[in-house]
Amino acid sequence: MDIINQTNRCILFEEINPERLDLLTLVGDVKGIDSLDDEKIKEINKELLVRSFDEFLDKFSPSVYSFYNAAADNGKGAVVYTLKRPENIPPEYISEIKLDHNNDFLKMLFTLIETKRSQGIINVDFRFEKVLDMISPKKVMDDIRQARKEIHYLYDKYDELDEGDPKKLDLGDKLNYKFEEARQNYNNVMAMLPLAIEDIKTRLLLGGGDDKGSSQAVQIGMLTIGETGELKIIEAPKEESNALMLASENSNTSLVSIFESDYDDVSDSPSSYVRDLVVRTFCPLPATLTEVDIDKEIANYKAYLEFYTKAKDDFVKASKPLVEKILGVKMFFDQYNSKTRGMRPALLITNNKLDMTVKSSNVPRLETYLNTVNAKNDFSNTVWMGIVPAIELESTGKPKVGKVIFQGNKEVKKEGNTIESLTALLQVMRKYRVQVFFNFQANEETTFNNVATTGVDKYMDKCQLMTRQDYSEFAIPCLPNFTIIPKDKSGVVIDTIIEKTEDGGVRVSNAKEDILKLWIQGVYVDASYVAAGLVAAYQCPEYLKECSFRNTSRNYPGVRFDIEAGDNCLRMVTTMAKEITGFTNNIKDEINKRSFGFVFSSENAQLEGKDIKRITVYKARSLAMTDSGFDSIYKTIVSTYIERILRFTTNDFKQDKIEVFFSNNPSSQKEKWKNDNKFINSVVHPGDDLNFSIDELTNLCQIDLAFNGNVKNLEVLISKSTSAAGAK
């Protein structure tokens, strides 16, 4: 660890936010240049390197852009969402929606992942609808109520303290932040619609109990005992009601004026209705109980609800590809499920599409960057792994029919990376010994359910052309992909239309057609993020020790850790909840016969009497072929590690120093590793061996790495010593 202090930096070949800088732009023109200077690497790290999910959100600020098209929907108007900022529309007409912890769609998905993880329930038994309604106006309003409670609590404390009191100033800072959060919505009609929907519903159904109830007109009254002892409810005097509303020395009333003033100050085009809505939302007062025009409010409610449902549906469709990338990055970092300050995984995001990166005119830029960080004896910026998600996999498609009678699925072409782009990338990554984790597009055809029923033949067929290639050992196909929300369980009830009753009251409609619903059409996470995240996590010796591997040495990274050996896969589990009851024996036999791919498992298992409720690793193989099938990924990373240690300690492969490195002298590196073989992360395990031979004619050093009898070859070009004096 003194020479190489990290073995888990990963590069993600994906575009997150086209408005932010990217690797190709930062590297720039490389004609006549062999490597980048230190300042340029520092700049690339500043812009593109992230060490946590929160840092990722901060640096890349993934966003969806929206604008209003007045001509859409037969002149009714509609919200248009796009992942790229429209270039031909004035900036003042474009809204930027940040996909972060405050976005209700992402919050819902994060909650769903955590809930499923904590419950350990497979997909068929999990009640997705209980979490999906978090994006309904009712649940959005719940968040507002919580924020409202916090604002009132902080303001009451603030109001009690003397001017200049340090505690008051601290509370003032917190209040300023809370108001900043609130005012983000003032100019965003789509953000105000859930408030308006729930506001109308609250006022119209006042006294009706729950959402399924009905309501009569409400007039505030008082309970009294009459002259003869009878109970009576009489109408409250108007002046008393007004007195209640305008009571002085009332913090709620003070906040009313603050919110009104704040809205007027920051609103682009103030509206009295929206101003009152903001006040009613954050400072509910008796004034909200005044008479309302029921017919108009019901019409508004229906219009708001229909518009919101359509807009929300369009937003989900537009944002889902980006949301799935965000979830992938989160799952990468989540695999290092620890707060320890060890060798934390780091992710360098190119922020370019793969096909752009591997264009013939751009490959030299990528090679120059990798030559700078991977071909030096400084390993602080070395890239060890890569992630390429969403490789296109041809669908079996639907059978063609001559006449369409019933509504069926609309075929939606999902943008992905081509196998041609992947192979072009692998040609480059091989030179710099970067192992690339890739997966085929995440959808209902690449899930655990699908593998459990159809097997892995289609994956093997698609990967066939990448076997027996120079780059095969650096290509790692990952499967199955993870299901966050199954397609058939992705319905979200937004709300139900309100109607007027015959006696002038209001009720929630019982008609099925009055239930407004949208379908998310499933949410999935690419397996390559989880696979790379897990391998990056177990490189850290501190994390290995946390995962019950007590025989861990802090002197070595986890390069020799074999997750397939013994019960390692049951100790080093993913953070993903189980999805199915498991694969059939036939499917497992098929996988075992060739030992294909980095395969995840959702099996019933126990370790030391405890049930394993997480997804585990079944196989961890690259596309390199051996006599018995595909080769383990750890062999490549060990050989890469040894080559880099060898280069460093032999001053770029000097022959005399190589001989010392592999000698039987107790102080040689080979003997030190062999004698220190009792740890789970020892570089050399019992049964392993290191040998070498030098071809004097070609100046090639052939290194044989024997892993428990299986030999892996490594070849380096030696430097002849100028003097025999240094030889020992």
mmCIF file of C-alpha atoms in Angstrom, residues 28-199:
data_model
loop_
_atom_site.group_PDB
_atom_site.id
_atom_site.type_symbol
_atom_site.label_atom_id
_atom_site.label_comp_id
_atom_site.label_asym_id
_atom_site.label_seq_id
_atom_site.Cartn_x
_atom_site.Cartn_y
_atom_site.Cartn_z
ATOM 1 C CA GLY A 28 -8.308 19.289 -25.831
ATOM 2 C CA ASP A 29 -5.962 19.064 -28.815
ATOM 3 C CA VAL A 30 -3.220 16.446 -28.295
ATOM 4 C CA LYS A 31 -1.305 16.637 -31.559
ATOM 5 C CA GLY A 32 2.374 16.110 -30.812
ATOM 6 C CA ILE A 33 1.648 15.498 -27.119
ATOM 7 C CA ASP A 34 2.450 12.239 -25.320
ATOM 8 C CA SER A 35 0.893 13.135 -21.975
ATOM 9 C CA LEU A 36 -0.910 15.911 -20.126
ATOM 10 C CA ASP A 37 0.741 18.119 -17.541
ATOM 11 C CA ASP A 38 -0.045 17.940 -13.827
ATOM 12 C CA GLU A 39 -2.177 21.085 -13.911
ATOM 13 C CA LYS A 40 -4.428 19.582 -16.565
ATOM 14 C CA ILE A 41 -4.889 16.361 -14.542
ATOM 15 C CA LYS A 42 -5.715 18.489 -11.508
ATOM 16 C CA GLU A 43 -8.326 20.385 -13.553
ATOM 17 C CA ILE A 44 -9.861 17.146 -14.884
ATOM 18 C CA ASN A 45 -10.124 15.786 -11.342
ATOM 19 C CA LYS A 46 -11.700 19.011 -10.135
ATOM 20 C CA GLU A 47 -14.391 18.908 -12.817
ATOM 21 C CA LEU A 48 -15.033 15.193 -13.386
ATOM 22 C CA LEU A 49 -13.837 13.149 -10.387
ATOM 23 C CA VAL A 50 -16.334 12.376 -7.619
ATOM 24 C CA ARG A 51 -15.884 10.392 -4.401
ATOM 25 C CA SER A 52 -19.492 10.293 -3.238
ATOM 26 C CA PHE A 53 -23.016 10.452 -4.606
ATOM 27 C CA ASP A 54 -23.608 13.895 -3.096
ATOM 28 C CA GLU A 55 -20.439 15.208 -4.746
ATOM 29 C CA PHE A 56 -21.716 13.766 -8.027
ATOM 30 C CA LEU A 57 -25.010 15.667 -7.718
ATOM 31 C CA ASP A 58 -23.144 18.848 -6.834
ATOM 32 C CA LYS A 59 -20.577 18.696 -9.654
ATOM 33 C CA PHE A 60 -22.793 17.481 -12.472
ATOM 34 C CA SER A 61 -26.138 18.937 -11.395
ATOM 35 C CA PRO A 62 -28.222 16.513 -13.522
ATOM 36 C CA SER A 63 -31.238 18.452 -14.786
ATOM 37 C CA VAL A 64 -34.341 18.328 -16.933
ATOM 38 C CA TYR A 65 -35.379 21.437 -18.868
ATOM 39 C CA SER A 66 -38.970 22.440 -19.462
ATOM 40 C CA PHE A 67 -40.901 25.086 -21.359
ATOM 41 C CA TYR A 68 -44.558 25.683 -22.217
ATOM 42 C CA ASN A 69 -45.850 25.072 -25.715
ATOM 43 C CA ALA A 70 -49.040 27.106 -26.090
ATOM 44 C CA ALA A 71 -49.907 25.416 -29.399
ATOM 45 C CA ALA A 72 -49.816 21.866 -28.050
ATOM 46 C CA ASP A 73 -52.836 19.689 -27.250
ATOM 47 C CA ASN A 74 -55.181 21.494 -29.666
ATOM 48 C CA GLY A 75 -54.338 24.910 -28.271
ATOM 49 C CA LYS A 76 -54.798 23.948 -24.609
ATOM 50 C CA GLY A 77 -51.049 24.115 -24.077
ATOM 51 C CA ALA A 78 -48.635 21.593 -22.595
ATOM 52 C CA VAL A 79 -45.332 21.370 -20.749
ATOM 53 C CA VAL A 80 -42.444 20.083 -22.854
ATOM 54 C CA TYR A 81 -39.541 18.337 -21.103
ATOM 55 C CA THR A 82 -36.091 17.710 -22.531
ATOM 56 C CA LEU A 83 -32.716 16.537 -21.218
ATOM 57 C CA LYS A 84 -30.880 19.172 -23.270
ATOM 58 C CA ARG A 85 -31.357 22.887 -22.849
ATOM 59 C CA PRO A 86 -33.331 24.097 -25.915
ATOM 60 C CA GLU A 87 -31.071 26.368 -27.940
ATOM 61 C CA ASN A 88 -33.727 28.238 -29.917
ATOM 62 C CA ILE A 89 -35.894 29.343 -26.970
ATOM 63 C CA PRO A 90 -35.150 32.462 -24.910
ATOM 64 C CA PRO A 91 -33.633 31.526 -21.503
ATOM 65 C CA GLU A 92 -36.393 33.312 -19.554
ATOM 66 C CA TYR A 93 -38.947 30.826 -20.929
ATOM 67 C CA ILE A 94 -36.961 27.754 -19.865
ATOM 68 C CA SER A 95 -37.197 26.189 -16.403
ATOM 69 C CA GLU A 96 -34.390 23.994 -15.074
ATOM 70 C CA ILE A 97 -35.553 21.118 -12.869
ATOM 71 C CA LYS A 98 -32.665 19.717 -10.852
ATOM 72 C CA LEU A 99 -32.714 15.989 -10.218
ATOM 73 C CA ASP A 100 -31.409 15.901 -6.665
ATOM 74 C CA HIS A 101 -32.501 14.945 -3.160
ATOM 75 C CA ASN A 102 -35.338 17.499 -3.342
ATOM 76 C CA ASN A 103 -36.912 16.094 -6.510
ATOM 77 C CA ASP A 104 -40.060 14.130 -5.644
ATOM 78 C CA PHE A 105 -39.477 11.469 -8.338
ATOM 79 C CA LEU A 106 -35.951 10.732 -7.119
ATOM 80 C CA LYS A 107 -36.995 10.921 -3.465
ATOM 81 C CA MET A 108 -39.651 8.317 -4.160
ATOM 82 C CA LEU A 109 -37.115 5.991 -5.838
ATOM 83 C CA PHE A 110 -34.557 6.410 -3.034
ATOM 84 C CA THR A 111 -37.263 5.631 -0.466
ATOM 85 C CA LEU A 112 -38.396 2.593 -2.438
ATOM 86 C CA ILE A 113 -34.829 1.222 -2.652
ATOM 87 C CA GLU A 114 -34.241 1.738 1.085
ATOM 88 C CA THR A 115 -37.624 0.261 2.040
ATOM 89 C CA LYS A 116 -37.129 -2.822 -0.111
ATOM 90 C CA ARG A 117 -33.579 -3.218 1.209
ATOM 91 C CA SER A 118 -34.701 -3.043 4.833
ATOM 92 C CA GLN A 119 -37.624 -5.427 4.339
ATOM 93 C CA GLY A 120 -35.771 -7.960 2.203
ATOM 94 C CA ILE A 121 -38.947 -8.781 0.272
ATOM 95 C CA ILE A 122 -38.820 -10.131 -3.291
ATOM 96 C CA ASN A 123 -40.518 -8.163 -6.074
ATOM 97 C CA VAL A 124 -43.653 -10.264 -6.316
ATOM 98 C CA ASP A 125 -44.524 -9.648 -2.630
ATOM 99 C CA PHE A 126 -43.412 -6.022 -2.290
ATOM 100 C CA ARG A 127 -46.223 -3.417 -2.189
ATOM 101 C CA PHE A 128 -44.833 -0.915 -4.680
ATOM 102 C CA GLU A 129 -48.025 1.176 -4.695
ATOM 103 C CA LYS A 130 -47.425 2.184 -1.069
ATOM 104 C CA VAL A 131 -44.255 4.025 -2.074
ATOM 105 C CA LEU A 132 -45.196 5.102 -5.598
ATOM 106 C CA ASP A 133 -47.863 7.520 -4.374
ATOM 107 C CA MET A 134 -45.058 9.734 -3.022
ATOM 108 C CA ILE A 135 -45.253 11.717 -6.284
ATOM 109 C CA SER A 136 -48.986 12.390 -5.879
ATOM 110 C CA PRO A 137 -50.049 15.941 -4.873
ATOM 111 C CA LYS A 138 -51.164 14.633 -1.477
ATOM 112 C CA LYS A 139 -47.670 13.346 -0.635
ATOM 113 C CA VAL A 140 -46.001 16.457 -2.045
ATOM 114 C CA MET A 141 -48.226 18.434 0.306
ATOM 115 C CA ASP A 142 -47.096 16.247 3.218
ATOM 116 C CA ASP A 143 -43.533 17.404 2.588
ATOM 117 C CA ILE A 144 -44.755 21.013 2.489
ATOM 118 C CA ARG A 145 -46.549 20.553 5.820
ATOM 119 C CA GLN A 146 -43.347 19.252 7.373
ATOM 120 C CA ALA A 147 -41.427 22.229 6.006
ATOM 121 C CA ARG A 148 -44.203 24.523 7.283
ATOM 122 C CA LYS A 149 -43.956 23.025 10.768
ATOM 123 C CA GLU A 150 -40.195 23.590 10.800
ATOM 124 C CA ILE A 151 -40.558 27.195 9.619
ATOM 125 C CA HIS A 152 -43.121 27.990 12.321
ATOM 126 C CA TYR A 153 -41.025 26.296 14.999
ATOM 127 C CA LEU A 154 -37.875 28.195 13.995
ATOM 128 C CA TYR A 155 -39.750 31.505 13.678
ATOM 129 C CA ASP A 156 -41.310 31.163 17.154
ATOM 130 C CA LYS A 157 -37.857 30.567 18.631
ATOM 131 C CA TYR A 158 -36.424 33.424 16.568
ATOM 132 C CA ASP A 159 -39.170 35.831 17.658
ATOM 133 C CA GLU A 160 -38.602 35.129 21.349
ATOM 134 C CA LEU A 161 -34.922 36.139 21.377
ATOM 135 C CA ASP A 162 -33.405 39.603 21.692
ATOM 136 C CA GLU A 163 -31.875 41.404 18.746
ATOM 137 C CA GLY A 164 -28.182 40.565 18.340
ATOM 138 C CA ASP A 165 -28.427 37.346 20.331
ATOM 139 C CA PRO A 166 -26.037 34.837 18.639
ATOM 140 C CA LYS A 167 -28.731 32.146 18.917
ATOM 141 C CA LYS A 168 -31.157 34.428 17.074
ATOM 142 C CA LEU A 169 -28.610 34.958 14.307
ATOM 143 C CA ASP A 170 -28.126 31.178 13.966
ATOM 144 C CA LEU A 171 -31.894 30.702 13.744
ATOM 145 C CA GLY A 172 -32.027 33.504 11.173
ATOM 146 C CA ASP A 173 -29.591 31.577 8.971
ATOM 147 C CA LYS A 174 -31.774 28.468 9.199
ATOM 148 C CA LEU A 175 -34.916 30.455 8.403
ATOM 149 C CA ASN A 176 -33.239 32.071 5.398
ATOM 150 C CA TYR A 177 -32.401 28.601 4.066
ATOM 151 C CA LYS A 178 -35.973 27.374 4.611
ATOM 152 C CA PHE A 179 -37.406 30.412 2.818
ATOM 153 C CA GLU A 180 -34.947 29.874 -0.029
ATOM 154 C CA GLU A 181 -36.316 26.343 -0.439
ATOM 155 C CA ALA A 182 -39.893 27.636 -0.391
ATOM 156 C CA ARG A 183 -39.366 30.438 -2.883
ATOM 157 C CA GLN A 184 -37.885 28.048 -5.460
ATOM 158 C CA ASN A 185 -41.517 27.246 -6.312
ATOM 159 C CA TYR A 186 -42.967 30.755 -6.594
ATOM 160 C CA ASN A 187 -42.244 31.094 -10.316
ATOM 161 C CA ASN A 188 -42.693 27.419 -11.118
ATOM 162 C CA VAL A 189 -46.320 26.752 -11.981
ATOM 163 C CA MET A 190 -45.731 22.992 -12.075
ATOM 164 C CA ALA A 191 -44.418 23.132 -8.513
ATOM 165 C CA MET A 192 -47.427 25.199 -7.392
ATOM 166 C CA LEU A 193 -50.030 22.898 -8.992
ATOM 167 C CA PRO A 194 -49.856 20.183 -6.291
ATOM 168 C CA LEU A 195 -50.322 22.947 -3.713
ATOM 169 C CA ALA A 196 -53.300 24.363 -5.603
ATOM 170 C CA ILE A 197 -54.840 20.888 -6.031
ATOM 171 C CA GLU A 198 -54.576 20.041 -2.337
ATOM 172 C CA ASP A 199 -55.633 23.568 -1.322
#
